């Protein structure tokens, strides 16, 4: 009996793979987020926490919270407890710069982090893991650094406040207090443990094995003495996609052993590929994603050609049975980016019942995404190299909590 149970567990483990470098469901199916929550040991973000955010910030909750895009957390309630008592916290998120331009899936954590920064009036550190991408993507050091600066422009275009935001690249910043924390973390994590968490094998080079502490230590305020000198007790909240959870499971395990608070996390689901909800979009497949560099015409063509439809095979059948909204990608994308709850509900009713056709939904999505991408393009065009330097300058932020 025990062997049968063990075999079942192994089969279930193989059904979906979710880690920082690979996201895939069995046989191209959907990611089972309930199973993921059980496996990772995080909690569902329930309605009471969402209502509490609205009450504490005195502003409408973000569309990503209302619609369950950010759906899981670790100790988010502790962050809200501390905030309610007048204690400060800071935000930490990041980007692995592996491509010239971001796609919409890459934008999601930054759009949400911008909301958190504005709502709670807190500072933010953004890590550009140019070293990680150099090791995993076989990019040169110089190319990784170049992509980091290009990606920084897209991040800045999301509207972050330079008086509250520090962007750093690992190649530029790692050293000093940051490196001391890396060594403290590294001493607490055995090789067996890191293999268990990340699945490294004997074929992986030692750079990969040694990388996790680099992503761990921005969770600790003492890694940024120019920001938090003398305030090593301040808490950290990390908005990220759930595939980054393994890094922070390791971090949370180590934190109390080296005298720090465990970082709290608020975690998002994956933005599905145009072809269907079977993981996340691939930067290596341009037809699977909408990029912030796509023209309105390209966006329209991609949606019309590639966006998987839950509509029926003929208008007659569609009018009779309606669309399958569980698999319809245009409707799912509207769930991310159409801010108007009433309009989304109307589309759900009309499309789900068959009164609205796939072409109409795709047309509405094209309008929404073309507008979003155009606004981003205009904002990015205004970001100069001097602005990137300003965000990345190692400097105190005297008004970061105002």
Coordinates of C-alpha atoms in Angstrom, one line a residue:
X1 CA 0.0 0.0 0.0
X2 CA 2.8 2.4 1.0
X3 CA 4.6 1.7 -2.3
X4 CA 1.5 2.4 -4.2
X5 CA 1.1 5.8 -2.5
X6 CA 4.7 6.6 -3.2
X7 CA 4.2 5.8 -6.9
X8 CA 1.1 8.0 -7.0
X9 CA 3.1 10.9 -5.6
X10 CA 5.8 10.4 -8.2
X11 CA 3.2 10.4 -11.0
X12 CA 1.6 13.5 -9.6
X13 CA 5.0 15.2 -9.4
X14 CA 5.6 14.5 -13.1
X15 CA 2.2 16.0 -14.1
X16 CA 3.5 19.5 -13.9
X17 CA 6.9 21.2 -13.6
X18 CA 7.0 24.6 -12.1
X19 CA 10.4 26.1 -11.2
X20 CA 12.3 29.4 -12.0
X21 CA 13.4 28.0 -15.4
X22 CA 10.6 25.7 -16.6
X23 CA 6.8 25.8 -16.4
X24 CA 4.9 23.0 -18.0
X25 CA 1.7 21.0 -17.4
X26 CA 1.3 17.3 -18.3
X27 CA 0.4 16.8 -22.0
X28 CA 0.1 20.5 -22.6
X29 CA -2.8 20.8 -20.1
X30 CA -3.5 23.6 -17.6
X31 CA -1.4 24.3 -14.5
X32 CA -3.2 23.1 -11.4
X33 CA -2.7 26.0 -9.0
X34 CA -4.4 24.2 -6.1
X35 CA -1.9 21.4 -6.4
X36 CA 0.9 24.0 -6.6
X37 CA -0.2 25.7 -3.4
X38 CA -0.3 22.3 -1.6
X39 CA 3.1 21.4 -3.0
X40 CA 4.8 24.7 -2.2
X41 CA 3.1 25.2 1.1
X42 CA 1.9 28.8 0.5
X43 CA -1.7 30.1 1.2
X44 CA -4.5 31.2 -1.0
X45 CA -5.1 35.0 -1.0
X46 CA -8.7 35.1 0.3
X47 CA -11.3 37.8 0.1
X48 CA -10.8 39.0 3.6
X49 CA -7.1 39.9 2.9
X50 CA -8.1 41.7 -0.3
X51 CA -10.8 43.7 1.6
X52 CA -8.2 44.5 4.2
X53 CA -5.8 45.9 1.6
X54 CA -8.6 48.2 0.3
X55 CA -9.4 49.3 3.9
X56 CA -5.8 50.0 4.9
X57 CA -4.8 51.8 1.7
X58 CA -8.1 53.7 1.2
X59 CA -8.1 53.1 -2.5
X60 CA -9.7 50.5 -4.9
X61 CA -7.9 47.2 -5.0
X62 CA -5.9 46.5 -8.1
X63 CA -7.5 44.6 -10.9
X64 CA -4.9 41.8 -10.4
X65 CA -6.1 41.4 -6.8
X66 CA -9.8 41.6 -7.7
X67 CA -9.5 39.0 -10.4
X68 CA -7.3 36.6 -8.6
X69 CA -4.2 37.1 -10.8
X70 CA -2.2 37.4 -7.6
X71 CA -3.7 34.4 -5.8
X72 CA -1.2 33.1 -3.3
X73 CA 0.9 34.5 -0.5
X74 CA 3.3 33.8 2.4
X75 CA 2.8 35.9 5.5
X76 CA 1.1 38.8 3.6
X77 CA -1.1 39.1 6.7
X78 CA 2.0 39.8 8.8
X79 CA 3.0 42.7 6.5
X80 CA -0.5 44.1 6.9
X81 CA -0.4 43.7 10.7
X82 CA 2.9 45.6 10.8
X83 CA 1.6 48.3 8.5
X84 CA -1.5 48.7 10.6
X85 CA 0.8 49.3 13.7
X86 CA 2.7 52.0 11.8
X87 CA 5.7 49.8 11.1
X88 CA 7.4 50.2 7.7
X89 CA 8.2 47.6 5.1
X90 CA 9.9 47.6 1.7
X91 CA 9.2 45.9 -1.6
X92 CA 11.6 43.7 -3.6
X93 CA 11.0 42.3 -7.1
X94 CA 13.2 41.6 -10.0
X95 CA 13.8 40.7 -13.6
X96 CA 16.1 38.3 -15.4
X97 CA 17.1 40.2 -18.5
X98 CA 17.1 37.6 -21.2
X99 CA 15.5 39.4 -24.1
X100 CA 15.6 42.9 -25.6
X101 CA 11.9 43.6 -25.1
X102 CA 9.4 42.5 -22.5
X103 CA 6.2 40.8 -23.3
X104 CA 2.9 41.4 -21.4
X105 CA 3.6 38.6 -19.0
X106 CA 6.8 40.3 -17.9
X107 CA 5.0 43.5 -17.2
X108 CA 2.5 42.0 -14.8
X109 CA 4.6 41.9 -11.7
X110 CA 5.9 45.5 -12.3
X111 CA 2.4 46.9 -12.9
X112 CA 1.3 45.3 -9.6
X113 CA 4.4 46.4 -7.7
X114 CA 3.8 50.0 -8.9
X115 CA 0.3 49.8 -7.4
X116 CA 1.7 48.4 -4.1
X117 CA 4.4 51.2 -4.0
X118 CA 1.8 53.9 -4.5
X119 CA -0.9 52.4 -2.2
X120 CA 1.4 51.7 0.8
X121 CA 3.9 54.6 0.1
X122 CA 7.0 52.3 0.5
X123 CA 10.4 52.0 -1.1
X124 CA 11.2 49.4 -3.7
X125 CA 14.4 47.6 -4.7
X126 CA 14.4 45.9 -8.2
X127 CA 17.1 43.3 -8.9
X128 CA 18.3 42.8 -12.4
X129 CA 19.8 39.3 -12.4
X130 CA 22.2 39.8 -15.3
X131 CA 24.5 37.2 -13.8
X132 CA 21.8 34.6 -13.7
X133 CA 21.0 35.0 -17.4
X134 CA 24.6 34.9 -18.3
X135 CA 24.8 31.5 -16.6
X136 CA 21.5 30.0 -17.8
X137 CA 21.1 31.5 -21.2
X138 CA 24.7 31.3 -22.3
X139 CA 24.9 35.0 -22.9
X140 CA 28.1 36.9 -22.6
X141 CA 28.7 39.1 -19.6
X142 CA 28.6 42.2 -21.8
X143 CA 25.3 41.2 -23.5
X144 CA 23.6 40.4 -20.2
X145 CA 24.6 43.8 -18.9
X146 CA 23.3 45.5 -22.0
X147 CA 20.0 43.7 -21.8
X148 CA 19.7 44.6 -18.1
X149 CA 19.8 48.3 -19.0
X150 CA 17.3 47.9 -21.9
X151 CA 14.9 46.1 -19.5
X152 CA 15.4 48.8 -16.9
X153 CA 14.0 51.3 -19.4
X154 CA 10.8 49.2 -19.8
X155 CA 10.6 48.9 -16.0
X156 CA 11.0 52.6 -15.4
X157 CA 8.3 53.2 -18.1
X158 CA 5.8 51.5 -15.7
X159 CA 5.9 54.7 -13.7
X160 CA 8.0 54.0 -10.6
X161 CA 9.0 56.9 -8.4
X162 CA 12.7 57.6 -8.5
X163 CA 12.7 59.0 -5.0
X164 CA 11.5 55.6 -3.7
X165 CA 13.1 53.1 -6.1
X166 CA 16.5 51.6 -6.4
X167 CA 17.2 49.4 -9.4
X168 CA 20.4 47.5 -9.4
X169 CA 22.2 44.9 -11.6
X170 CA 24.0 42.1 -9.8
X171 CA 27.2 42.6 -11.9
X172 CA 27.4 46.2 -10.7
X173 CA 26.1 45.9 -7.1
X174 CA 27.2 42.6 -5.6
X175 CA 29.8 43.2 -2.9
X176 CA 30.2 44.6 0.5
X177 CA 27.2 44.1 2.8
X178 CA 25.2 42.4 0.1
X179 CA 28.0 39.8 -0.4
X180 CA 28.3 39.3 3.4
X181 CA 24.7 38.3 3.5
X182 CA 25.2 36.0 0.5
X183 CA 27.9 34.1 2.4
X184 CA 25.7 33.8 5.5
X185 CA 22.9 32.3 3.4
X186 CA 25.3 30.0 1.5
X187 CA 26.7 28.6 4.8
X188 CA 23.2 27.6 5.8
X189 CA 22.2 25.7 2.7
X190 CA 23.6 22.3 2.0
X191 CA 24.3 20.9 -1.4
X192 CA 21.6 18.3 -0.9
X193 CA 19.1 20.9 0.1
X194 CA 19.8 23.1 -3.0
X195 CA 19.5 20.0 -5.3
X196 CA 16.2 19.1 -3.6
X197 CA 14.7 22.6 -4.1
X198 CA 16.0 23.4 -7.5
X199 CA 16.7 20.1 -9.1
X200 CA 20.3 20.7 -10.0
X201 CA 22.2 17.8 -11.4
X202 CA 25.9 16.8 -11.7
X203 CA 25.8 18.2 -15.2
X204 CA 25.0 21.8 -14.0
X205 CA 28.0 24.1 -13.6
X206 CA 28.8 25.4 -10.1
X207 CA 27.7 28.9 -11.1
X208 CA 24.1 27.7 -11.0
X209 CA 24.5 26.0 -7.7
X210 CA 26.0 29.1 -6.2
X211 CA 23.4 31.5 -7.6
X212 CA 20.4 31.1 -5.2
X213 CA 21.9 33.3 -2.4
X214 CA 22.2 36.2 -4.8
X215 CA 18.4 36.2 -5.3
X216 CA 17.8 35.6 -1.6
X217 CA 19.6 38.4 0.1
X218 CA 17.7 41.5 -1.3
X219 CA 15.0 40.2 1.1
X220 CA 17.3 41.4 4.0
X221 CA 17.5 45.2 4.6
X222 CA 21.1 45.1 5.6
X223 CA 22.0 44.2 2.0
X224 CA 21.2 47.9 1.2
X225 CA 23.1 50.0 3.8
X226 CA 22.7 53.1 1.7
X227 CA 18.9 52.7 2.2
X228 CA 18.3 51.0 5.5
X229 CA 21.4 51.6 7.6
X230 CA 20.6 50.9 11.3
X231 CA 17.1 49.5 10.4
X232 CA 17.8 45.8 10.0
X233 CA 14.4 44.9 11.4
X234 CA 12.3 46.3 8.5
X235 CA 10.2 43.7 6.8
X236 CA 10.2 42.8 3.1
X237 CA 7.3 42.0 0.7
X238 CA 8.1 40.3 -2.6
X239 CA 5.6 40.4 -5.5
X240 CA 6.5 37.8 -8.0
X241 CA 5.2 35.0 -10.2
X242 CA 4.8 31.7 -8.3
X243 CA 7.6 30.0 -10.3
X244 CA 10.1 32.1 -8.2
X245 CA 8.8 30.5 -5.0
X246 CA 11.6 28.0 -4.7
X247 CA 14.2 30.8 -4.2
X248 CA 12.2 32.3 -1.3
X249 CA 11.3 29.0 0.3
X250 CA 15.0 28.6 0.7
X251 CA 15.3 32.2 1.9
X252 CA 12.6 31.9 4.5
X253 CA 14.1 28.7 5.8
X254 CA 17.5 30.5 6.3
X255 CA 16.3 34.0 7.5
X256 CA 15.6 33.3 11.2
X257 CA 18.9 31.4 11.5
X258 CA 20.9 34.5 10.5
X259 CA 18.8 37.0 12.4
X260 CA 16.3 38.3 9.9
X261 CA 12.5 38.4 9.3
X262 CA 11.3 35.9 6.8
X263 CA 10.3 37.8 3.6
X264 CA 6.6 37.8 2.8
X265 CA 5.4 37.0 -0.7
X266 CA 2.4 37.8 -2.8
X267 CA 2.4 35.5 -5.9
X268 CA 0.8 35.6 -9.3
X269 CA -0.4 32.9 -11.7
X270 CA 1.2 32.7 -15.2
X271 CA 0.0 34.9 -18.1
X272 CA -0.9 32.2 -20.6
X273 CA 0.5 31.9 -24.1
X274 CA -1.7 33.0 -27.0
X275 CA -2.0 29.4 -28.1
X276 CA -3.5 28.2 -24.8
X277 CA -3.2 28.0 -21.0
X278 CA -0.4 25.5 -20.7
X279 CA 2.1 27.3 -18.6
X280 CA 3.6 30.7 -19.5
X281 CA 4.6 32.6 -22.6
X282 CA 8.0 31.8 -24.2
X283 CA 10.3 34.7 -25.0
X284 CA 11.8 32.4 -27.6
X285 CA 8.5 32.0 -29.5
X286 CA 7.4 35.5 -30.7
X287 CA 4.0 34.1 -31.9
X288 CA 3.2 33.0 -28.3
X289 CA 3.3 36.5 -26.8
X290 CA 2.4 40.1 -27.3
X291 CA 5.5 42.3 -26.9
X292 CA 5.6 45.9 -25.7
X293 CA 7.4 46.6 -29.0
X294 CA 4.5 45.2 -31.2
X295 CA 2.6 47.6 -33.4
X296 CA -1.2 47.8 -33.3
X297 CA -1.2 45.9 -36.6
X298 CA 1.0 43.1 -35.2
X299 CA -1.1 42.9 -32.0
X300 CA -4.3 42.5 -34.2
X301 CA -2.6 39.9 -36.4
X302 CA -1.3 37.8 -33.4
X303 CA -4.7 37.9 -31.7
X304 CA -6.6 37.0 -34.8
X305 CA -4.2 34.2 -35.9
X306 CA -2.9 32.7 -32.7
X307 CA -5.2 33.5 -29.7
X308 CA -6.9 30.2 -28.9
X309 CA -10.7 30.5 -29.0
X310 CA -13.2 28.7 -26.8
X311 CA -15.9 29.6 -29.4
X312 CA -17.7 26.8 -31.4
X313 CA -16.8 25.6 -34.9
X314 CA -19.7 27.3 -36.6
X315 CA -21.8 30.4 -35.9
X316 CA -24.9 28.1 -35.6
X317 CA -23.3 25.9 -32.9
X318 CA -21.8 29.0 -31.2
X319 CA -25.2 30.6 -30.9
X320 CA -26.6 27.4 -29.5
X321 CA -23.8 26.4 -27.0
X322 CA -21.8 29.6 -26.4
X323 CA -18.1 29.9 -25.8
X324 CA -16.1 27.8 -23.4
X325 CA -14.6 30.6 -21.2
X326 CA -12.4 28.2 -19.3
X327 CA -10.1 27.8 -22.4
X328 CA -10.8 31.0 -24.3
X329 CA -7.6 33.0 -24.4
X330 CA -9.0 36.4 -25.6
X331 CA -11.5 36.4 -22.6
X332 CA -8.7 35.4 -20.2
X333 CA -6.5 38.3 -21.5
X334 CA -9.4 40.7 -21.0
X335 CA -9.6 39.4 -17.4
X336 CA -6.0 40.7 -16.9
X337 CA -6.2 44.0 -18.7
X338 CA -9.8 45.2 -19.0
X339 CA -10.2 47.4 -16.0
X340 CA -14.0 47.8 -16.2
X341 CA -15.7 45.0 -14.1
X342 CA -19.1 45.7 -15.5
X343 CA -17.9 45.4 -19.1
X344 CA -16.1 42.2 -18.4
X345 CA -19.2 40.7 -16.8
X346 CA -21.3 41.7 -19.8
X347 CA -18.8 40.0 -22.1
X348 CA -18.8 36.9 -19.9
X349 CA -22.6 36.8 -20.2
X350 CA -22.9 37.5 -23.9
X351 CA -19.9 35.4 -25.1
X352 CA -20.6 32.5 -22.7
X353 CA -24.2 32.4 -23.9
X354 CA -23.3 32.6 -27.6
X355 CA -24.9 36.0 -28.3
X356 CA -21.4 37.5 -28.8
X357 CA -19.0 36.0 -31.3
X358 CA -15.2 35.3 -31.0
X359 CA -14.4 38.0 -33.6
X360 CA -16.1 40.6 -31.4
X361 CA -14.2 39.6 -28.3
X362 CA -10.9 39.5 -30.2
X363 CA -11.6 43.0 -31.6
X364 CA -12.2 44.3 -28.0
X365 CA -9.0 42.7 -26.8
X366 CA -7.1 44.2 -29.7
X367 CA -8.3 47.7 -28.7
X368 CA -7.4 47.1 -25.0
X369 CA -3.9 45.8 -25.7
X370 CA -3.0 48.2 -28.5
X371 CA -3.9 51.1 -26.1
X372 CA -1.8 49.6 -23.2
X373 CA 1.2 48.9 -25.5
X374 CA 1.0 52.3 -27.1
X375 CA 0.9 54.0 -23.7
X376 CA 3.9 51.9 -22.6
X377 CA 5.8 52.7 -25.8
X378 CA 5.3 56.5 -25.3
X379 CA 6.4 56.2 -21.7
X380 CA 9.5 54.2 -22.6
X381 CA 10.5 56.6 -25.4
X382 CA 10.9 59.3 -22.7
X383 CA 13.3 57.1 -20.6
X384 CA 16.8 58.4 -21.2
X385 CA 20.1 56.8 -20.2
X386 CA 20.5 59.5 -17.6
X387 CA 17.2 58.4 -16.0
X388 CA 18.4 54.8 -15.9
X389 CA 21.6 56.1 -14.2
X390 CA 19.5 58.0 -11.7
X391 CA 17.4 54.9 -10.7
X392 CA 20.6 52.8 -10.5
X393 CA 22.7 55.2 -8.5
X394 CA 23.7 53.9 -5.1
X395 CA 22.2 56.7 -3.0
X396 CA 20.1 57.3 0.1
X397 CA 16.3 57.9 -0.5
X398 CA 15.5 60.4 2.3
X399 CA 11.8 60.6 1.4
X400 CA 11.2 56.9 0.6
X401 CA 8.5 56.5 3.3
X402 CA 6.6 59.7 2.5

